[in-house]
């Protein structure tokens, strides 16, 4: 929904320099927030999923006996768990909308949106959030191509359509090899090394965009 809305109502009216600045600014904001979060404690607790994060929160808020007793006797969700599930669904829904809008404008966005909400809000490990965001971005990219060829955001001219397929033919082998390779490497690297790499790449990306676009001269 966010992708389609962005293609129709946002991307056609946003100048390319602003789209690029939006993209790098979102990434840089995330890097700063992640740095501040990790700076609070190098060994802060992280989780393997948003569900595990919610369960840990419920466990810290309620005491209904030992963990073993809860696992053996719990048949249905408690009211607190139902609220957490509803909250998680709402948060992830609006994250998808925002990520789709960013993807429509800059070509990438659902990956950083999902990565940000998982690591900052749910405190999911960067090693888990990375392959998750890669898969979501791959699905989003395919949907984006389908929407554009359906005419959302304006129809391609004949020359533009050929250029799009040329770009796709160049990107496919890189993505097919690079995405699983990157996900594999990130899964094997220590979590802090991956965070340091994110800080460095986001900073270089942001500074490079400012040097190329020169927004203060517009």
PDB file of C-alpha atoms in Angstrom:
ATOM      1  CA  UNK A   1       0.000   0.000   0.000  1.00  0.00           C
ATOM      2  CA  UNK A   2       2.773   2.423   0.907  1.00  0.00           C
ATOM      3  CA  UNK A   3       4.668   1.599  -2.276  1.00  0.00           C
ATOM      4  CA  UNK A   4       1.632   2.173  -4.496  1.00  0.00           C
ATOM      5  CA  UNK A   5       0.723   5.386  -2.651  1.00  0.00           C
ATOM      6  CA  UNK A   6       4.263   6.683  -2.989  1.00  0.00           C
ATOM      7  CA  UNK A   7       4.406   5.960  -6.714  1.00  0.00           C
ATOM      8  CA  UNK A   8       1.139   7.773  -7.330  1.00  0.00           C
ATOM      9  CA  UNK A   9       1.147  10.690  -4.906  1.00  0.00           C
ATOM     10  CA  UNK A  10       4.750  11.380  -3.848  1.00  0.00           C
ATOM     11  CA  UNK A  11       7.477  10.261  -6.259  1.00  0.00           C
ATOM     12  CA  UNK A  12       6.225  12.140  -9.363  1.00  0.00           C
ATOM     13  CA  UNK A  13       6.270  15.463  -7.484  1.00  0.00           C
ATOM     14  CA  UNK A  14       9.539  15.138  -5.559  1.00  0.00           C
ATOM     15  CA  UNK A  15      12.675  16.447  -7.338  1.00  0.00           C
ATOM     16  CA  UNK A  16      15.488  13.848  -7.568  1.00  0.00           C
ATOM     17  CA  UNK A  17      17.926  15.782  -5.316  1.00  0.00           C
ATOM     18  CA  UNK A  18      15.342  15.862  -2.518  1.00  0.00           C
ATOM     19  CA  UNK A  19      14.661  12.155  -2.965  1.00  0.00           C
ATOM     20  CA  UNK A  20      18.368  11.394  -2.603  1.00  0.00           C
ATOM     21  CA  UNK A  21      18.690  13.590   0.478  1.00  0.00           C
ATOM     22  CA  UNK A  22      15.640  11.942   2.014  1.00  0.00           C
ATOM     23  CA  UNK A  23      17.184   8.517   1.488  1.00  0.00           C
ATOM     24  CA  UNK A  24      20.601   9.300   2.985  1.00  0.00           C
ATOM     25  CA  UNK A  25      19.072  11.340   5.828  1.00  0.00           C
ATOM     26  CA  UNK A  26      16.856   8.448   6.923  1.00  0.00           C
ATOM     27  CA  UNK A  27      19.838   6.096   6.903  1.00  0.00           C
ATOM     28  CA  UNK A  28      22.009   8.577   8.817  1.00  0.00           C
ATOM     29  CA  UNK A  29      19.299   9.129  11.430  1.00  0.00           C
ATOM     30  CA  UNK A  30      19.094   5.389  11.968  1.00  0.00           C
ATOM     31  CA  UNK A  31      22.881   5.079  12.316  1.00  0.00           C
ATOM     32  CA  UNK A  32      22.970   7.808  14.973  1.00  0.00           C
ATOM     33  CA  UNK A  33      20.078   6.217  16.896  1.00  0.00           C
ATOM     34  CA  UNK A  34      21.698   2.774  16.760  1.00  0.00           C
ATOM     35  CA  UNK A  35      25.017   4.217  17.921  1.00  0.00           C
ATOM     36  CA  UNK A  36      23.359   5.918  20.923  1.00  0.00           C
ATOM     37  CA  UNK A  37      21.515   2.709  21.793  1.00  0.00           C
ATOM     38  CA  UNK A  38      24.673   0.575  21.632  1.00  0.00           C
ATOM     39  CA  UNK A  39      26.666   3.203  23.512  1.00  0.00           C
ATOM     40  CA  UNK A  40      24.474   2.648  26.576  1.00  0.00           C
ATOM     41  CA  UNK A  41      25.952  -0.781  27.017  1.00  0.00           C
ATOM     42  CA  UNK A  42      28.102  -2.949  24.820  1.00  0.00           C
ATOM     43  CA  UNK A  43      26.466  -6.104  26.144  1.00  0.00           C
ATOM     44  CA  UNK A  44      22.858  -4.892  26.001  1.00  0.00           C
ATOM     45  CA  UNK A  45      20.313  -7.664  25.652  1.00  0.00           C
ATOM     46  CA  UNK A  46      19.089  -8.374  22.131  1.00  0.00           C
ATOM     47  CA  UNK A  47      16.459 -10.782  20.843  1.00  0.00           C
ATOM     48  CA  UNK A  48      15.964 -13.095  17.891  1.00  0.00           C
ATOM     49  CA  UNK A  49      12.526 -11.772  16.927  1.00  0.00           C
ATOM     50  CA  UNK A  50       9.892  -9.142  17.759  1.00  0.00           C
ATOM     51  CA  UNK A  51       7.793 -11.887  19.361  1.00  0.00           C
ATOM     52  CA  UNK A  52      10.657 -12.830  21.704  1.00  0.00           C
ATOM     53  CA  UNK A  53      11.054  -9.148  22.614  1.00  0.00           C
ATOM     54  CA  UNK A  54       7.361  -8.892  23.513  1.00  0.00           C
ATOM     55  CA  UNK A  55       7.514 -12.093  25.547  1.00  0.00           C
ATOM     56  CA  UNK A  56      10.508 -10.771  27.485  1.00  0.00           C
ATOM     57  CA  UNK A  57       8.584  -7.577  28.217  1.00  0.00           C
ATOM     58  CA  UNK A  58       5.576  -9.554  29.428  1.00  0.00           C
ATOM     59  CA  UNK A  59       7.788 -11.731  31.621  1.00  0.00           C
ATOM     60  CA  UNK A  60       9.293  -8.634  33.238  1.00  0.00           C
ATOM     61  CA  UNK A  61       5.859  -7.094  33.848  1.00  0.00           C
ATOM     62  CA  UNK A  62       4.028 -10.128  35.186  1.00  0.00           C
ATOM     63  CA  UNK A  63       4.849 -12.896  37.617  1.00  0.00           C
ATOM     64  CA  UNK A  64       2.602 -15.930  37.422  1.00  0.00           C
ATOM     65  CA  UNK A  65       4.977 -18.544  38.782  1.00  0.00           C
ATOM     66  CA  UNK A  66       8.060 -20.038  37.258  1.00  0.00           C
ATOM     67  CA  UNK A  67       8.801 -19.999  33.520  1.00  0.00           C
ATOM     68  CA  UNK A  68       8.448 -23.793  33.377  1.00  0.00           C
ATOM     69  CA  UNK A  69       5.000 -23.635  34.925  1.00  0.00           C
ATOM     70  CA  UNK A  70       3.910 -20.970  32.450  1.00  0.00           C
ATOM     71  CA  UNK A  71       5.108 -23.028  29.487  1.00  0.00           C
ATOM     72  CA  UNK A  72       3.280 -26.126  30.737  1.00  0.00           C
ATOM     73  CA  UNK A  73      -0.002 -24.504  31.724  1.00  0.00           C
ATOM     74  CA  UNK A  74      -0.468 -21.561  29.359  1.00  0.00           C
ATOM     75  CA  UNK A  75      -3.093 -22.428  26.737  1.00  0.00           C
ATOM     76  CA  UNK A  76      -4.138 -19.032  25.410  1.00  0.00           C
ATOM     77  CA  UNK A  77      -2.683 -15.543  25.322  1.00  0.00           C
ATOM     78  CA  UNK A  78      -3.001 -13.405  28.423  1.00  0.00           C
ATOM     79  CA  UNK A  79      -4.570  -9.909  28.069  1.00  0.00           C
ATOM     80  CA  UNK A  80      -1.118  -8.325  28.191  1.00  0.00           C
ATOM     81  CA  UNK A  81       0.146 -10.649  25.472  1.00  0.00           C
ATOM     82  CA  UNK A  82      -2.874  -9.874  23.295  1.00  0.00           C
ATOM     83  CA  UNK A  83      -2.194  -6.150  23.674  1.00  0.00           C
ATOM     84  CA  UNK A  84       1.455  -6.664  22.768  1.00  0.00           C
ATOM     85  CA  UNK A  85       0.468  -8.680  19.696  1.00  0.00           C
ATOM     86  CA  UNK A  86      -1.948  -5.968  18.553  1.00  0.00           C
ATOM     87  CA  UNK A  87       0.673  -3.289  19.161  1.00  0.00           C
ATOM     88  CA  UNK A  88       3.249  -5.269  17.195  1.00  0.00           C
ATOM     89  CA  UNK A  89       0.859  -5.642  14.254  1.00  0.00           C
ATOM     90  CA  UNK A  90       0.100  -1.900  14.236  1.00  0.00           C
ATOM     91  CA  UNK A  91       3.776  -0.918  14.501  1.00  0.00           C
ATOM     92  CA  UNK A  92       4.835  -3.288  11.721  1.00  0.00           C
ATOM     93  CA  UNK A  93       1.923  -2.175   9.510  1.00  0.00           C
ATOM     94  CA  UNK A  94       2.866   1.510   9.675  1.00  0.00           C
ATOM     95  CA  UNK A  95       6.539   0.588   9.303  1.00  0.00           C
ATOM     96  CA  UNK A  96       5.615  -1.137   6.046  1.00  0.00           C
ATOM     97  CA  UNK A  97       3.667   1.931   4.874  1.00  0.00           C
ATOM     98  CA  UNK A  98       6.582   4.250   5.628  1.00  0.00           C
ATOM     99  CA  UNK A  99       9.090   1.863   4.057  1.00  0.00           C
ATOM    100  CA  UNK A 100       6.941   1.551   0.942  1.00  0.00           C
ATOM    101  CA  UNK A 101       6.773   5.334   0.593  1.00  0.00           C
ATOM    102  CA  UNK A 102      10.555   5.602   0.887  1.00  0.00           C
ATOM    103  CA  UNK A 103      11.002   2.803  -1.661  1.00  0.00           C
ATOM    104  CA  UNK A 104       8.728   4.588  -4.116  1.00  0.00           C
ATOM    105  CA  UNK A 105      10.746   7.781  -3.762  1.00  0.00           C
ATOM    106  CA  UNK A 106      14.330   6.501  -3.529  1.00  0.00           C
ATOM    107  CA  UNK A 107      14.176   2.895  -4.764  1.00  0.00           C
ATOM    108  CA  UNK A 108      15.019   1.566  -1.315  1.00  0.00           C
ATOM    109  CA  UNK A 109      13.298   2.041   2.006  1.00  0.00           C
ATOM    110  CA  UNK A 110      11.436  -0.973   3.331  1.00  0.00           C
ATOM    111  CA  UNK A 111      14.793  -2.520   4.225  1.00  0.00           C
ATOM    112  CA  UNK A 112      15.955   0.394   6.374  1.00  0.00           C
ATOM    113  CA  UNK A 113      12.475   0.847   7.879  1.00  0.00           C
ATOM    114  CA  UNK A 114      12.220  -2.810   8.906  1.00  0.00           C
ATOM    115  CA  UNK A 115      15.853  -2.923  10.063  1.00  0.00           C
ATOM    116  CA  UNK A 116      15.346   0.222  12.150  1.00  0.00           C
ATOM    117  CA  UNK A 117      12.140  -0.885  13.851  1.00  0.00           C
ATOM    118  CA  UNK A 118      13.539  -4.342  14.609  1.00  0.00           C
ATOM    119  CA  UNK A 119      16.841  -3.149  16.072  1.00  0.00           C
ATOM    120  CA  UNK A 120      15.740   0.085  17.771  1.00  0.00           C
ATOM    121  CA  UNK A 121      12.192  -0.664  18.922  1.00  0.00           C
ATOM    122  CA  UNK A 122      12.249  -4.430  19.431  1.00  0.00           C
ATOM    123  CA  UNK A 123      16.017  -4.668  20.084  1.00  0.00           C
ATOM    124  CA  UNK A 124      16.362  -7.579  17.696  1.00  0.00           C
ATOM    125  CA  UNK A 125      19.972  -8.492  16.952  1.00  0.00           C
ATOM    126  CA  UNK A 126      21.497  -6.833  13.885  1.00  0.00           C
ATOM    127  CA  UNK A 127      22.517 -10.315  12.733  1.00  0.00           C
ATOM    128  CA  UNK A 128      18.844 -11.309  12.526  1.00  0.00           C
ATOM    129  CA  UNK A 129      17.499  -8.004  11.201  1.00  0.00           C
ATOM    130  CA  UNK A 130      19.923  -7.880   8.251  1.00  0.00           C
ATOM    131  CA  UNK A 131      18.740 -10.963   6.301  1.00  0.00           C
ATOM    132  CA  UNK A 132      15.131 -10.104   7.216  1.00  0.00           C
ATOM    133  CA  UNK A 133      15.439  -6.655   5.658  1.00  0.00           C
ATOM    134  CA  UNK A 134      17.189  -8.097   2.581  1.00  0.00           C
ATOM    135  CA  UNK A 135      14.304 -10.481   1.893  1.00  0.00           C
ATOM    136  CA  UNK A 136      11.701  -7.738   2.401  1.00  0.00           C
ATOM    137  CA  UNK A 137      13.544  -5.399   0.037  1.00  0.00           C
ATOM    138  CA  UNK A 138      13.753  -8.101  -2.637  1.00  0.00           C
ATOM    139  CA  UNK A 139       9.982  -8.633  -2.482  1.00  0.00           C
ATOM    140  CA  UNK A 140       9.416  -4.873  -2.479  1.00  0.00           C
ATOM    141  CA  UNK A 141      11.636  -4.383  -5.528  1.00  0.00           C
ATOM    142  CA  UNK A 142       9.703  -6.979  -7.527  1.00  0.00           C
ATOM    143  CA  UNK A 143       6.385  -5.392  -6.558  1.00  0.00           C
ATOM    144  CA  UNK A 144       7.755  -1.960  -7.461  1.00  0.00           C
ATOM    145  CA  UNK A 145       8.685  -3.119 -10.953  1.00  0.00           C
ATOM    146  CA  UNK A 146       5.263  -4.694 -11.430  1.00  0.00           C
ATOM    147  CA  UNK A 147       3.513  -1.516 -10.290  1.00  0.00           C
ATOM    148  CA  UNK A 148       5.610   0.681 -12.588  1.00  0.00           C
ATOM    149  CA  UNK A 149       4.935  -1.512 -15.619  1.00  0.00           C
ATOM    150  CA  UNK A 150       1.239  -1.353 -14.703  1.00  0.00           C
ATOM    151  CA  UNK A 151       1.477   2.422 -15.097  1.00  0.00           C
ATOM    152  CA  UNK A 152       1.526   3.539 -11.452  1.00  0.00           C
ATOM    153  CA  UNK A 153       3.519   6.750 -11.225  1.00  0.00           C
ATOM    154  CA  UNK A 154       3.313   7.294 -14.989  1.00  0.00           C
ATOM    155  CA  UNK A 155       3.817   5.015 -17.944  1.00  0.00           C
ATOM    156  CA  UNK A 156       7.277   4.370 -19.369  1.00  0.00           C
ATOM    157  CA  UNK A 157       8.103   5.510 -22.850  1.00  0.00           C
ATOM    158  CA  UNK A 158       9.497   2.854 -25.180  1.00  0.00           C
ATOM    159  CA  UNK A 159      13.073   4.008 -24.666  1.00  0.00           C
ATOM    160  CA  UNK A 160      12.703   4.170 -20.885  1.00  0.00           C
ATOM    161  CA  UNK A 161      11.265   0.661 -20.727  1.00  0.00           C
ATOM    162  CA  UNK A 162      14.271  -0.715 -22.594  1.00  0.00           C
ATOM    163  CA  UNK A 163      16.596   1.146 -20.227  1.00  0.00           C
ATOM    164  CA  UNK A 164      14.777  -0.331 -17.225  1.00  0.00           C
ATOM    165  CA  UNK A 165      15.257  -3.876 -18.496  1.00  0.00           C
ATOM    166  CA  UNK A 166      18.930  -3.119 -19.166  1.00  0.00           C
ATOM    167  CA  UNK A 167      19.341  -1.979 -15.559  1.00  0.00           C
ATOM    168  CA  UNK A 168      17.547  -5.104 -14.349  1.00  0.00           C
ATOM    169  CA  UNK A 169      19.809  -7.359 -16.398  1.00  0.00           C
ATOM    170  CA  UNK A 170      22.845  -5.710 -14.806  1.00  0.00           C
ATOM    171  CA  UNK A 171      21.490  -5.791 -11.246  1.00  0.00           C
ATOM    172  CA  UNK A 172      20.105  -9.332 -11.167  1.00  0.00           C
ATOM    173  CA  UNK A 173      23.429 -11.232 -11.091  1.00  0.00           C
ATOM    174  CA  UNK A 174      24.833  -8.799  -8.513  1.00  0.00           C
ATOM    175  CA  UNK A 175      21.801  -9.158  -6.236  1.00  0.00           C
ATOM    176  CA  UNK A 176      21.569 -12.929  -6.695  1.00  0.00           C
ATOM    177  CA  UNK A 177      25.156 -13.317  -5.519  1.00  0.00           C
ATOM    178  CA  UNK A 178      25.527 -10.306  -3.240  1.00  0.00           C
ATOM    179  CA  UNK A 179      22.339 -10.564  -1.159  1.00  0.00           C
ATOM    180  CA  UNK A 180      22.844 -14.123   0.131  1.00  0.00           C
ATOM    181  CA  UNK A 181      26.591 -13.529   0.483  1.00  0.00           C
ATOM    182  CA  UNK A 182      25.994 -10.389   2.545  1.00  0.00           C
ATOM    183  CA  UNK A 183      23.365 -12.116   4.683  1.00  0.00           C
ATOM    184  CA  UNK A 184      25.730 -15.037   5.291  1.00  0.00           C
ATOM    185  CA  UNK A 185      28.634 -12.781   6.242  1.00  0.00           C
ATOM    186  CA  UNK A 186      26.458 -10.665   8.548  1.00  0.00           C
ATOM    187  CA  UNK A 187      25.181 -13.803  10.276  1.00  0.00           C
ATOM    188  CA  UNK A 188      28.757 -14.890  11.026  1.00  0.00           C
ATOM    189  CA  UNK A 189      30.166 -11.512  12.053  1.00  0.00           C
ATOM    190  CA  UNK A 190      29.932 -10.399  15.677  1.00  0.00           C
ATOM    191  CA  UNK A 191      26.976  -8.077  16.199  1.00  0.00           C
ATOM    192  CA  UNK A 192      29.174  -5.103  17.135  1.00  0.00           C
ATOM    193  CA  UNK A 193      31.294  -5.422  14.000  1.00  0.00           C
ATOM    194  CA  UNK A 194      28.173  -5.246  11.904  1.00  0.00           C
ATOM    195  CA  UNK A 195      27.053  -2.144  13.799  1.00  0.00           C
ATOM    196  CA  UNK A 196      30.442  -0.478  13.236  1.00  0.00           C
ATOM    197  CA  UNK A 197      30.163  -1.225   9.519  1.00  0.00           C
ATOM    198  CA  UNK A 198      26.720   0.391   9.461  1.00  0.00           C
ATOM    199  CA  UNK A 199      28.046   3.547  11.171  1.00  0.00           C
ATOM    200  CA  UNK A 200      30.904   3.834   8.683  1.00  0.00           C
ATOM    201  CA  UNK A 201      28.889   3.181   5.513  1.00  0.00           C
ATOM    202  CA  UNK A 202      26.040   5.482   6.526  1.00  0.00           C
ATOM    203  CA  UNK A 203      28.440   8.300   7.323  1.00  0.00           C
ATOM    204  CA  UNK A 204      30.285   7.914   4.010  1.00  0.00           C
ATOM    205  CA  UNK A 205      26.977   7.738   2.150  1.00  0.00           C
ATOM    206  CA  UNK A 206      25.618  10.879   3.828  1.00  0.00           C
ATOM    207  CA  UNK A 207      28.772  12.961   3.349  1.00  0.00           C
ATOM    208  CA  UNK A 208      29.124  11.827  -0.280  1.00  0.00           C
ATOM    209  CA  UNK A 209      25.525  12.807  -1.014  1.00  0.00           C
ATOM    210  CA  UNK A 210      26.082  16.278   0.446  1.00  0.00           C
ATOM    211  CA  UNK A 211      29.253  16.738  -1.629  1.00  0.00           C
ATOM    212  CA  UNK A 212      27.547  15.624  -4.852  1.00  0.00           C
ATOM    213  CA  UNK A 213      24.170  17.346  -4.417  1.00  0.00           C
ATOM    214  CA  UNK A 214      25.391  20.506  -2.632  1.00  0.00           C
ATOM    215  CA  UNK A 215      21.962  21.301  -1.155  1.00  0.00           C
ATOM    216  CA  UNK A 216      23.151  24.620   0.317  1.00  0.00           C
ATOM    217  CA  UNK A 217      23.813  25.961  -3.221  1.00  0.00           C
ATOM    218  CA  UNK A 218      20.268  25.351  -4.510  1.00  0.00           C
TER     219      UNK A 218
END
